[in-house]
XYZ file of C-alpha atoms in Angstrom:
737
model
C 0.000 0.000 0.000
C 1.382 3.413 -1.008
C 1.779 6.169 1.577
C -0.378 8.333 -0.710
C -3.348 5.956 -0.491
C -3.921 7.165 3.080
C -4.793 10.645 1.764
C -8.309 11.745 0.882
C -8.957 12.705 -2.795
C -8.370 16.457 -2.284
C -5.230 15.902 -0.227
C -3.887 13.521 -2.867
C -4.646 15.988 -5.667
C -2.692 18.682 -3.788
C 0.259 16.349 -3.282
C 0.435 15.252 -6.928
C 0.032 18.770 -8.414
C 3.671 19.894 -8.455
C 4.051 22.342 -11.352
C 2.937 25.962 -11.329
C 1.227 28.096 -8.663
C -0.985 26.197 -6.231
C -3.276 27.556 -3.529
C -4.382 24.985 -0.951
C -7.280 26.331 1.101
C -6.930 24.129 4.161
C -9.831 24.356 6.596
C -9.317 23.850 10.317
C -8.259 20.286 11.197
C -8.005 19.209 7.542
C -4.454 17.818 7.679
C -2.520 20.557 5.882
C 0.886 19.694 7.383
C 0.346 16.084 6.320
C -0.210 17.301 2.769
C 2.998 19.359 2.804
C 5.271 16.556 3.986
C 3.719 14.046 1.544
C 4.186 16.608 -1.222
C 7.896 16.832 -0.371
C 8.139 13.036 -0.502
C 6.343 12.945 -3.867
C 8.616 15.611 -5.368
C 11.693 13.603 -4.356
C 10.149 10.420 -5.838
C 9.708 12.321 -9.107
C 13.421 13.043 -9.228
C 13.508 16.551 -7.734
C 16.726 17.041 -5.763
C 15.973 17.621 -2.055
C 18.080 20.813 -1.990
C 15.764 22.289 -4.637
C 12.822 22.085 -2.220
C 12.018 24.749 0.337
C 9.298 24.666 3.025
C 8.876 27.863 4.972
C 6.721 28.655 8.011
C 6.494 31.155 10.870
C 7.708 29.708 14.142
C 10.733 27.661 15.140
C 8.383 25.164 16.798
C 6.371 24.653 13.593
C 9.547 24.399 11.511
C 11.035 21.861 13.947
C 7.912 19.707 13.895
C 7.765 19.812 10.101
C 11.470 18.941 9.869
C 10.927 15.920 12.143
C 7.940 14.701 10.153
C 9.780 15.109 6.848
C 12.718 13.114 8.234
C 10.400 10.357 9.480
C 8.498 10.083 6.197
C 11.243 10.601 3.632
C 14.323 9.232 5.357
C 17.494 9.448 3.226
C 18.020 12.884 1.673
C 15.498 14.648 3.900
C 18.238 16.636 5.645
C 18.891 18.518 2.369
C 15.323 19.870 2.162
C 15.289 23.477 3.383
C 12.718 23.620 6.212
C 12.936 26.922 8.085
C 11.178 30.056 9.268
C 11.052 33.289 7.295
C 13.537 34.986 9.605
C 16.080 32.167 9.811
C 15.981 31.855 6.017
C 16.720 35.544 5.596
C 19.548 35.473 8.145
C 21.287 32.679 6.220
C 20.962 34.626 2.962
C 22.113 37.938 4.461
C 25.125 36.366 6.202
C 26.471 35.626 2.717
C 25.402 38.627 0.680
C 24.528 41.628 2.867
C 27.842 43.194 1.845
C 26.083 44.292 -1.350
C 23.902 46.543 0.838
C 26.815 48.158 2.676
C 26.653 46.064 5.849
C 29.292 43.731 7.180
C 28.350 40.033 7.250
C 28.967 39.997 11.027
C 25.902 42.222 11.561
C 24.101 42.081 14.915
C 20.411 41.247 15.245
C 18.696 43.571 17.715
C 15.968 42.316 20.029
C 13.226 44.459 21.556
C 15.416 45.790 24.377
C 18.177 46.718 21.931
C 15.648 48.555 19.770
C 14.409 50.533 22.780
C 17.962 51.551 23.632
C 18.558 52.805 20.096
C 15.225 54.614 20.053
C 16.013 56.398 23.333
C 19.235 57.695 21.809
C 17.429 58.770 18.647
C 14.765 60.644 20.612
C 17.413 62.397 22.677
C 19.372 63.371 19.568
C 16.287 64.720 17.781
C 14.834 66.411 20.892
C 11.714 64.240 20.699
C 9.350 64.706 23.622
C 8.888 61.094 24.786
C 5.837 62.122 26.796
C 4.124 62.816 23.472
C 5.900 60.230 21.328
C 6.563 57.112 23.410
C 9.515 54.980 22.315
C 7.293 51.895 22.023
C 4.789 53.765 19.902
C 7.493 54.992 17.533
C 8.929 51.473 17.207
C 5.437 50.116 16.528
C 4.823 52.626 13.723
C 8.227 51.847 12.196
C 7.558 48.111 12.379
C 4.244 48.503 10.561
C 5.937 50.601 7.887
C 8.549 47.882 7.348
C 5.817 45.227 7.114
C 4.436 47.236 4.185
C 7.922 47.878 2.691
C 7.561 51.623 3.283
C 10.938 53.363 3.528
C 11.671 56.479 5.640
C 11.705 58.582 2.460
C 8.327 57.206 1.335
C 6.870 57.855 4.769
C 8.142 61.426 4.695
C 6.760 62.043 1.197
C 3.338 60.664 2.187
C 3.173 62.945 5.258
C 2.022 65.846 3.018
C 2.414 68.590 5.571
C 1.237 66.503 8.537
C 3.681 67.581 11.269
C 3.275 64.434 13.374
C 3.842 62.081 10.431
C 6.862 64.109 9.298
C 8.296 63.953 12.803
C 7.851 60.171 12.938
C 9.407 59.825 9.468
C 12.399 61.814 10.749
C 12.709 59.420 13.687
C 12.425 56.446 11.311
C 15.222 57.806 9.120
C 17.518 58.446 12.073
C 16.702 55.073 13.629
C 17.713 53.280 10.423
C 20.857 55.400 10.178
C 21.801 54.423 13.730
C 21.265 50.735 12.962
C 23.534 51.050 9.938
C 26.228 52.785 12.020
C 25.950 49.912 14.504
C 26.051 47.322 11.695
C 22.791 45.950 13.068
C 19.359 44.840 11.860
C 16.118 44.452 13.776
C 13.792 41.519 13.078
C 11.715 43.407 10.529
C 14.897 44.360 8.686
C 15.753 40.695 8.151
C 12.841 40.432 5.701
C 13.097 43.963 4.304
C 16.846 43.785 3.616
C 16.525 40.395 1.917
C 13.865 41.823 -0.396
C 16.115 44.822 -0.998
C 19.046 42.499 -1.752
C 17.039 40.510 -4.303
C 15.740 43.684 -5.974
C 19.189 45.300 -6.196
C 21.247 42.205 -7.031
C 19.654 40.115 -9.813
C 22.527 37.637 -9.787
C 21.953 36.832 -6.103
C 18.217 36.444 -6.693
C 18.865 34.180 -9.676
C 21.124 31.915 -7.618
C 18.399 31.387 -5.002
C 15.699 30.950 -7.657
C 17.848 28.145 -9.090
C 18.374 26.718 -5.620
C 14.696 26.763 -4.558
C 12.800 25.544 -7.604
C 9.916 24.226 -5.520
C 8.708 26.545 -2.784
C 6.027 25.772 -0.172
C 4.681 28.253 2.368
C 2.626 27.213 5.410
C 0.148 29.484 7.254
C 0.059 31.737 4.204
C -2.859 33.783 5.604
C -0.461 35.157 8.236
C 2.063 36.653 5.782
C 2.576 40.409 5.587
C 3.340 42.461 2.494
C 7.141 42.160 2.887
C 6.957 38.366 3.268
C 4.685 38.109 0.223
C 7.191 40.120 -1.818
C 10.031 37.874 -0.656
C 8.105 34.738 -1.664
C 7.033 36.116 -5.033
C 10.632 37.105 -5.868
C 11.959 33.644 -4.995
C 9.240 31.929 -7.042
C 9.463 34.383 -9.930
C 11.546 32.177 -12.253
C 10.038 28.692 -12.015
C 6.671 29.676 -10.494
C 6.384 26.399 -8.600
C 4.880 28.100 -5.582
C 2.552 26.179 -3.287
C 0.910 28.189 -0.505
C -1.214 26.578 2.207
C -3.536 28.539 4.434
C -7.041 29.342 5.552
C -8.410 32.832 5.064
C -11.005 32.027 7.740
C -8.162 31.733 10.284
C -6.442 35.026 9.473
C -6.407 36.609 12.951
C -3.075 38.423 13.169
C -3.758 41.753 11.504
C -2.364 43.471 14.615
C 0.973 41.780 13.851
C 0.942 42.982 10.245
C -0.716 39.988 8.553
C -2.377 40.939 5.271
C -5.390 38.734 4.484
C -5.411 40.025 0.913
C -2.285 37.972 0.199
C -4.410 34.812 0.264
C -7.656 36.354 -0.997
C -5.942 37.847 -4.072
C -3.567 34.970 -4.817
C -5.303 34.119 -8.114
C -5.072 37.754 -9.242
C -1.306 37.734 -8.776
C -1.026 34.220 -10.272
C -3.914 33.933 -12.782
C -2.887 30.381 -13.739
C -3.017 29.177 -10.119
C -4.674 25.877 -9.258
C -6.970 26.089 -6.207
C -7.706 23.018 -4.074
C -9.956 23.088 -1.018
C -9.386 20.785 1.932
C -12.784 20.730 3.644
C -12.776 17.344 5.387
C -12.082 17.830 9.081
C -10.497 15.061 11.170
C -10.794 16.784 14.538
C -14.321 17.785 15.502
C -17.891 16.509 15.552
C -20.244 17.570 12.760
C -22.272 19.769 15.130
C -19.145 21.761 16.034
C -18.286 22.145 12.346
C -21.849 23.158 11.429
C -21.658 25.856 14.103
C -18.312 27.126 12.786
C -19.616 27.118 9.196
C -22.737 29.106 10.104
C -20.801 31.757 12.007
C -18.065 32.307 9.414
C -20.470 32.426 6.455
C -21.490 35.910 7.693
C -18.099 37.242 6.533
C -17.931 38.728 3.037
C -14.138 38.846 2.679
C -13.562 35.098 2.373
C -13.364 32.199 -0.049
C -16.350 29.895 0.098
C -15.807 26.518 1.779
C -17.703 24.342 4.236
C -16.100 21.954 6.705
C -17.461 18.418 7.053
C -16.382 15.243 8.808
C -16.916 11.515 8.929
C -16.855 11.777 12.735
C -20.070 11.431 14.730
C -22.693 14.182 14.794
C -21.927 14.810 18.469
C -23.646 16.858 21.150
C -25.226 20.250 20.409
C -23.252 23.372 21.261
C -24.234 24.520 24.749
C -24.903 28.177 25.498
C -25.304 29.421 29.071
C -25.894 32.975 30.194
C -25.008 33.690 33.809
C -25.842 36.523 36.133
C -22.259 37.795 36.251
C -18.634 36.889 35.632
C -18.254 35.280 39.063
C -21.097 32.873 38.386
C -19.735 32.193 34.895
C -16.284 31.244 36.208
C -17.723 29.231 39.085
C -19.967 27.147 36.835
C -17.313 26.479 34.207
C -14.884 25.282 36.866
C -17.696 23.286 38.464
C -18.476 21.639 35.114
C -14.835 20.629 34.677
C -14.627 19.364 38.254
C -17.787 17.303 37.812
C -16.602 15.688 34.570
C -13.205 14.825 36.016
C -14.832 13.580 39.223
C -16.932 11.153 37.178
C -13.722 10.018 35.424
C -15.132 11.002 32.049
C -12.035 13.100 31.268
C -8.767 14.449 32.683
C -8.015 18.087 33.499
C -5.743 18.281 30.441
C -8.741 17.617 28.159
C -10.214 21.039 29.009
C -9.444 24.514 27.696
C -11.002 27.835 28.717
C -10.679 30.434 25.964
C -11.355 34.183 26.239
C -10.855 37.341 24.206
C -8.439 39.265 26.467
C -5.761 38.277 28.978
C -7.546 40.269 31.675
C -10.413 37.750 31.673
C -8.151 35.050 33.111
C -8.222 36.508 36.636
C -11.580 35.089 37.762
C -10.835 31.675 36.296
C -7.419 31.580 37.963
C -8.947 32.368 41.343
C -11.714 29.778 40.977
C -9.289 27.069 39.865
C -7.046 27.828 42.824
C -9.944 27.702 45.257
C -11.135 24.416 43.764
C -7.617 22.979 43.996
C -7.566 22.282 40.250
C -4.171 22.455 38.496
C -4.037 24.833 35.548
C -1.602 26.431 33.154
C -1.841 29.893 31.658
C -0.727 29.815 28.011
C 0.502 32.866 26.141
C 0.499 35.115 29.152
C 1.772 35.698 32.638
C -0.173 34.812 35.771
C -2.557 37.724 36.363
C -0.970 38.842 39.633
C 2.555 38.421 38.216
C 2.019 40.852 35.319
C 4.165 43.964 35.478
C 1.322 46.464 35.518
C -0.530 44.542 38.251
C 2.611 44.241 40.373
C 3.238 47.984 39.879
C -0.238 48.983 41.085
C -0.124 46.509 43.968
C 3.316 47.868 44.938
C 1.781 51.352 45.195
C -1.030 49.968 47.361
C 1.462 48.073 49.534
C 3.499 51.249 50.006
C 0.392 53.196 51.004
C -0.586 50.425 53.404
C 2.888 49.645 54.737
C 5.765 51.970 53.925
C 8.183 49.526 55.521
C 7.865 47.207 52.493
C 11.154 48.300 50.921
C 10.733 46.000 47.898
C 7.423 47.676 47.041
C 8.811 51.186 47.607
C 11.883 50.598 45.461
C 9.749 49.066 42.715
C 7.580 52.115 42.164
C 9.646 55.090 43.287
C 10.575 55.660 39.646
C 7.301 54.500 38.074
C 6.545 56.707 36.300
C 10.024 58.179 35.869
C 10.913 60.764 38.506
C 14.615 61.102 37.779
C 15.673 59.479 41.051
C 18.865 57.598 40.242
C 20.546 54.544 41.751
C 23.149 56.693 43.570
C 20.401 58.632 45.332
C 18.590 55.442 46.352
C 21.820 53.946 47.680
C 22.415 57.038 49.839
C 18.861 56.831 51.144
C 19.433 53.154 51.955
C 22.694 53.917 53.768
C 20.963 56.639 55.815
C 18.141 54.236 56.744
C 20.675 51.644 57.882
C 22.687 54.151 59.899
C 19.643 55.424 61.804
C 17.809 52.092 62.094
C 14.739 53.258 60.216
C 12.863 51.909 57.197
C 13.738 52.915 53.651
C 10.455 54.820 53.323
C 11.035 56.680 56.593
C 14.413 57.727 55.219
C 12.659 59.033 52.103
C 10.464 61.174 54.367
C 13.658 62.701 55.793
C 15.265 63.211 52.378
C 16.079 66.846 53.133
C 18.238 65.725 56.093
C 20.302 63.243 54.056
C 23.694 64.698 53.055
C 24.901 64.766 49.434
C 21.472 64.267 47.866
C 21.433 67.694 46.277
C 18.577 68.314 43.887
C 17.538 64.647 44.012
C 16.053 65.288 47.441
C 13.519 67.610 45.848
C 12.474 64.856 43.429
C 11.741 62.478 46.299
C 9.315 64.788 48.078
C 6.503 64.653 45.440
C 6.555 60.864 45.718
C 6.222 60.796 49.507
C 3.547 63.526 49.404
C 1.555 61.411 46.927
C 1.791 58.294 49.129
C 0.803 60.200 52.288
C -2.106 61.915 50.508
C -3.480 58.648 49.114
C -3.233 56.993 52.525
C -5.149 59.812 54.212
C -7.951 59.601 51.615
C -8.798 56.041 52.634
C -10.516 57.518 55.718
C -13.317 58.935 53.555
C -12.849 57.374 50.117
C -13.455 53.817 48.924
C -10.456 51.694 48.022
C -11.681 51.534 44.415
C -11.970 55.315 44.084
C -8.638 55.870 45.804
C -6.922 53.466 43.373
C -8.488 55.238 40.403
C -7.276 58.589 41.745
C -3.820 57.098 42.331
C -3.665 55.930 38.704
C -4.755 59.386 37.581
C -2.272 61.253 39.798
C 0.676 59.084 38.722
C -0.311 59.211 35.053
C 0.202 55.440 34.807
C -2.780 54.873 32.486
C -2.000 57.999 30.443
C 1.525 56.753 29.794
C 0.150 53.448 28.513
C -2.435 55.216 26.351
C 0.311 57.384 24.854
C 2.282 54.285 23.872
C -0.540 53.374 21.502
C 0.579 49.735 21.148
C -1.468 46.538 21.386
C 0.618 45.491 24.384
C -0.200 48.774 26.160
C -3.922 48.300 25.472
C -3.737 44.806 26.965
C -2.002 46.171 30.065
C -4.750 48.800 30.510
C -7.351 46.011 30.294
C -5.495 44.135 33.040
C -5.513 47.204 35.299
C -9.244 47.587 34.636
C -9.686 43.976 35.743
C -7.729 44.682 38.942
C -10.098 47.582 39.654
C -12.997 45.164 39.199
C -11.346 42.813 41.680
C -10.960 45.653 44.223
C -14.585 46.715 43.783
C -15.762 43.111 44.168
C -13.733 42.737 47.341
C -15.176 45.942 48.848
C -18.738 44.860 48.187
C -18.220 41.376 49.631
C -16.148 42.270 52.716
C -17.855 43.055 56.025
C -15.300 45.724 56.909
C -13.150 46.306 53.831
C -9.611 47.512 54.376
C -6.550 47.905 52.218
C -4.583 45.510 54.432
C -7.166 42.757 54.164
C -7.439 43.179 50.389
C -3.668 42.878 49.944
C -3.676 39.831 52.230
C -6.412 38.194 50.150
C -4.573 38.847 46.904
C -1.255 37.654 48.328
C -2.833 34.379 49.416
C -4.242 33.650 45.957
C -1.064 34.749 44.184
C 1.120 32.696 46.532
C -0.784 29.448 46.025
C -0.819 30.000 42.286
C 2.948 30.204 41.995
C 3.333 26.437 42.417
C 4.586 24.025 39.806
C 1.833 22.081 38.119
C 1.826 18.534 36.830
C 1.291 17.858 33.134
C -2.379 17.183 33.848
C -3.854 20.686 34.020
C -6.707 22.798 32.680
C -5.459 25.209 30.037
C -6.320 28.929 30.106
C -5.532 31.056 27.069
C -6.690 33.819 24.790
C -8.331 32.886 21.507
C -5.271 34.188 19.641
C -3.010 31.808 21.564
C -5.289 28.833 20.853
C -4.700 28.769 17.100
C -3.232 25.447 16.015
C -4.300 23.615 19.195
C -7.168 21.238 19.933
C -8.965 19.956 23.051
C -11.826 17.512 23.656
C -13.731 20.044 25.801
C -13.629 23.775 25.092
C -15.265 26.691 26.923
C -15.476 30.067 25.187
C -16.216 32.631 27.894
C -17.340 36.256 27.689
C -19.514 35.897 24.581
C -20.959 39.393 24.858
C -21.113 42.471 22.671
C -18.274 44.754 23.745
C -16.211 41.825 25.012
C -16.277 39.575 21.932
C -16.562 41.287 19.535
C -14.688 44.006 21.358
C -15.833 47.619 21.614
C -12.738 48.620 19.633
C -13.754 46.491 16.658
C -17.390 47.631 16.815
C -16.428 51.315 16.995
C -13.150 51.207 15.060
C -12.098 53.193 12.018
C -13.063 50.294 9.748
C -15.691 48.297 11.680
C -16.551 45.985 8.757
C -12.986 44.664 8.437
C -12.396 44.595 12.172
C -15.635 42.728 12.894
C -14.779 40.194 10.208
C -11.435 39.533 11.911
C -13.245 39.117 15.241
C -15.575 36.614 13.586
C -12.575 34.710 12.210
C -11.228 34.627 15.761
C -14.549 33.139 16.899
C -14.277 30.535 14.128
C -10.785 29.618 15.349
C -12.113 29.201 18.890
C -15.041 27.003 17.849
C -12.845 24.709 15.748
C -10.469 24.039 18.658
C -13.140 21.753 20.172
C -13.104 18.036 19.373
C -16.054 16.644 21.364
C -17.966 19.355 23.225
C -18.149 23.143 23.133
C -19.768 25.487 25.640
C -20.276 29.202 24.986
C -20.932 31.401 28.023
C -21.954 35.002 28.664
C -22.831 37.169 31.650
C -25.799 39.525 31.981
C -23.566 41.920 33.886
C -19.813 42.075 34.166
C -17.318 44.129 36.142
C -15.148 46.291 33.892
C -12.865 48.888 35.468
C -14.671 48.452 38.752
C -18.072 49.276 37.262
C -20.997 47.012 36.418
C -21.597 46.791 32.665
C -24.668 45.266 31.021
C -23.890 43.767 27.615
C -26.075 41.967 25.089
C -25.265 38.410 24.038
C -22.600 38.364 21.319
C -23.802 38.516 17.726
C -21.650 35.435 17.104
C -23.905 33.384 19.394
C -27.002 34.794 17.687
C -25.599 33.712 14.309
C -25.762 30.027 15.323
C -28.978 28.303 14.116
C -31.172 26.876 16.888
C -30.826 23.295 15.631
C -27.124 23.314 16.581
C -27.555 25.110 19.899
C -28.774 23.960 23.296
C -29.561 26.886 25.591
C -29.248 25.846 29.224
C -30.838 27.847 32.002
C -29.208 28.119 35.399
C -30.939 26.727 38.429
C -30.622 29.870 40.530
C -30.515 32.649 37.944
C -34.255 33.261 37.742
C -34.432 33.616 41.521
C -31.598 36.134 41.639
C -32.311 38.363 38.672
C -35.445 40.170 40.048
C -33.517 41.413 43.070
C -31.460 44.602 43.009
C -28.922 43.618 40.375
C -25.829 45.352 41.651
C -26.314 44.050 45.206
C -26.993 40.541 43.885
C -23.804 40.659 41.840
C -21.646 41.641 44.771
C -23.319 39.140 47.067
C -22.563 36.542 44.416
C -18.938 37.685 44.236
C -18.597 37.300 47.986
C -20.002 33.765 47.946
C -18.076 32.661 44.893
C -14.726 34.000 46.101
C -15.005 32.190 49.422
C -16.548 28.909 48.270
C -16.369 26.475 45.388
C -19.157 24.594 43.620
C -19.675 20.954 42.758
C -17.194 19.713 45.374
C -17.327 17.209 48.174
C -18.130 18.667 51.594
C -15.009 20.578 52.747
C -13.428 20.010 56.125
C -13.997 23.632 57.165
C -17.600 24.483 56.365
C -17.517 27.608 58.495
C -15.529 28.963 61.396
C -17.953 27.651 64.001
C -17.427 24.050 62.948
C -13.764 24.185 63.993
C -10.865 22.147 62.615
C -10.184 18.426 62.762
C -6.421 18.974 63.142
C -4.308 20.874 65.628
C -0.719 22.083 66.153
C 1.753 19.255 65.584
C -0.540 17.228 63.311
C 0.577 16.054 59.890
C -1.646 17.348 57.070
C -1.815 17.203 53.290
C -2.449 20.098 50.870
C -3.601 19.421 47.304
C -0.601 21.280 45.810
C 1.956 21.821 48.585
C 1.882 18.144 49.617
C 2.494 16.949 53.180
C 3.540 19.104 56.118
C 3.325 19.766 59.851
C 0.990 22.312 61.464
C 3.111 24.846 63.389
C 0.509 27.364 64.469
C -3.234 28.045 64.283
C -4.549 31.596 64.764
C -8.258 32.178 65.236
C -9.467 35.171 63.218
C -12.794 36.969 62.961
C -13.984 35.011 59.929
C -11.541 32.136 59.540
C -8.540 30.311 60.992
C -5.046 31.165 59.751
C -2.894 28.034 59.708
C 0.910 28.104 59.609
C 2.279 24.893 58.077
C 5.834 23.738 57.369
C 5.579 21.676 54.211
C 8.193 19.033 53.444
C 9.041 20.450 50.006
C 7.374 23.885 49.772
C 8.616 25.360 53.064
C 6.567 27.394 55.545
C 3.227 28.793 54.332
C 0.451 30.756 56.027
C -2.973 29.732 54.723
C -6.603 30.420 55.483
C -8.188 27.145 56.595
C -11.243 27.496 54.370
C -8.982 28.131 51.371
C -6.367 25.488 52.136
C -8.679 22.466 52.606
C -5.986 20.683 54.615
C -6.589 16.998 55.326
C -5.275 15.360 58.468
C -3.018 12.351 57.840
């Protein structure tokens, strides 16, 4: 039996079609990588030399996996097939020929930090006000220009009297000049300079056209304009270009991806053969029907419809909850129930959401339920820089003796207080036996500080003022005023990057957490809030086993698959986002959001649940959003709408109070679990000091101390491997050995 007999008819047709331009429209889960490696094997069987074959993709991981699969399938000669990423390909070419462009072949490749350093120097040299033009924003604009092969001169000419654009073009020109002086390229330059090399040196281009007579490109929908130009130049002589992609999974516009590269392929190559791979090997037919019905609402796409020989499967479940707390609690409860019945493992479940900020509630619920999880494509919520910065401010206001917190934020935002000044303050504190913050309060008494002492005073005045406002202001309002006074949010807004927007969303989620805490606490205080957060963050920092629930954004989920998938936050304004609904080009932006929804749906193999909340905390305020249009686009025959047992009883009550009461209950308890050892404080504990106990994550340990608090017991335990930890009894769920 031939290895090609295992392919379906469309896959086989794509493998055997070797001459001329070929567009393979590969739907989700249709086996596109399998087609590529079999196509390489077929080419070699037809007498094509392996070194004349090139397969190019985006990530080192994808290239490594493809290389391994080619080696396994082809065997002898496979090592001569060029399997690489765009950037590694360009580096290899430039190391040989960049001399034609005036660079030395020993050029450096600058990472993000290197770029920032160069940009700081450029801004200083050009007297650029970095409060108006943030370094990150300038680098982002330059990167987008390079993606579109726009030079500094072209940017300047297109400015047409626009002062801001002319200023940025000036920065772009100087930035490139500095890179040349440093004999360095940034990552965007690797593509741009290779294109420039091929355009300026026909003999070099010809040598690589002869070398790569058969060119294959994976994930073609993610290419930008510069990458498309590079590919078209390489394939210009023999035209044996095979591109594989799915326009319905083009979700990286914010990274420069140009969907028109795949949509207009036949216009650039009129003689192109188009083959559609529509048979899915991953999901049930109901999941595919749902994906098909949602994506068919996009106009900018090529028509195709996924189908499978798999079973029809369960309907898609949609549940609308009262609020985000209830949503998280029920999803975690559903996972816990399924695993408890031994129907699945934790690793079979994925919770997907639109923004990183949405992870916070799920992280807290998973921790409280003692369920292992892993956050993919992001940092633990409480470990993110912006969250740690804001919490450091709150810690300083609450306890100035926390030197780590004080040192973290004394120059955030920049106050011009240098390391020498801080060292002198530290020496003074040590000499007089006082805290670092107390020394800051006496800055005017510290010798040799000079003008730096005057820069310290505004910081200490701010901290003292914020602390005094807690006597008559809520913690939520005080934090908002703190963010306003420091200009932290304004600085992020001025950056204008996608990363900055994500960080603002995370801060908004922290404000929601603070507001939820205040509503649920009997006597809210800054100290208690920080204690509550520290407890959750501390438990979450543990190592997990390989069997864990996966949390990730929809963007991070592309290319992955799970038996059970939950898509949370299916509400207008969340998904699709307000930015896409109210953007400069809402039609295009909404279509990309819908493609993102399609990607999420097609990650599910067996079951898919979509969830929404009637009200959700955003920036500490209750928002009421309609159910996402993407849910409404699913026909009723594919959708099972489940009602919650308690929702109808809770909705008629005062909604805001019900939401905060729910937040209180859901933060302190977990659903669908066996009866915990500590039901409430009155029931007491079944262990005492000296007893051996077990914790679900920390393992075994010895109880050192038990402190009775107003609402709970605080237990100090020395764990055998994790060291000494202080835990709330109702959180810890310790079991006596």
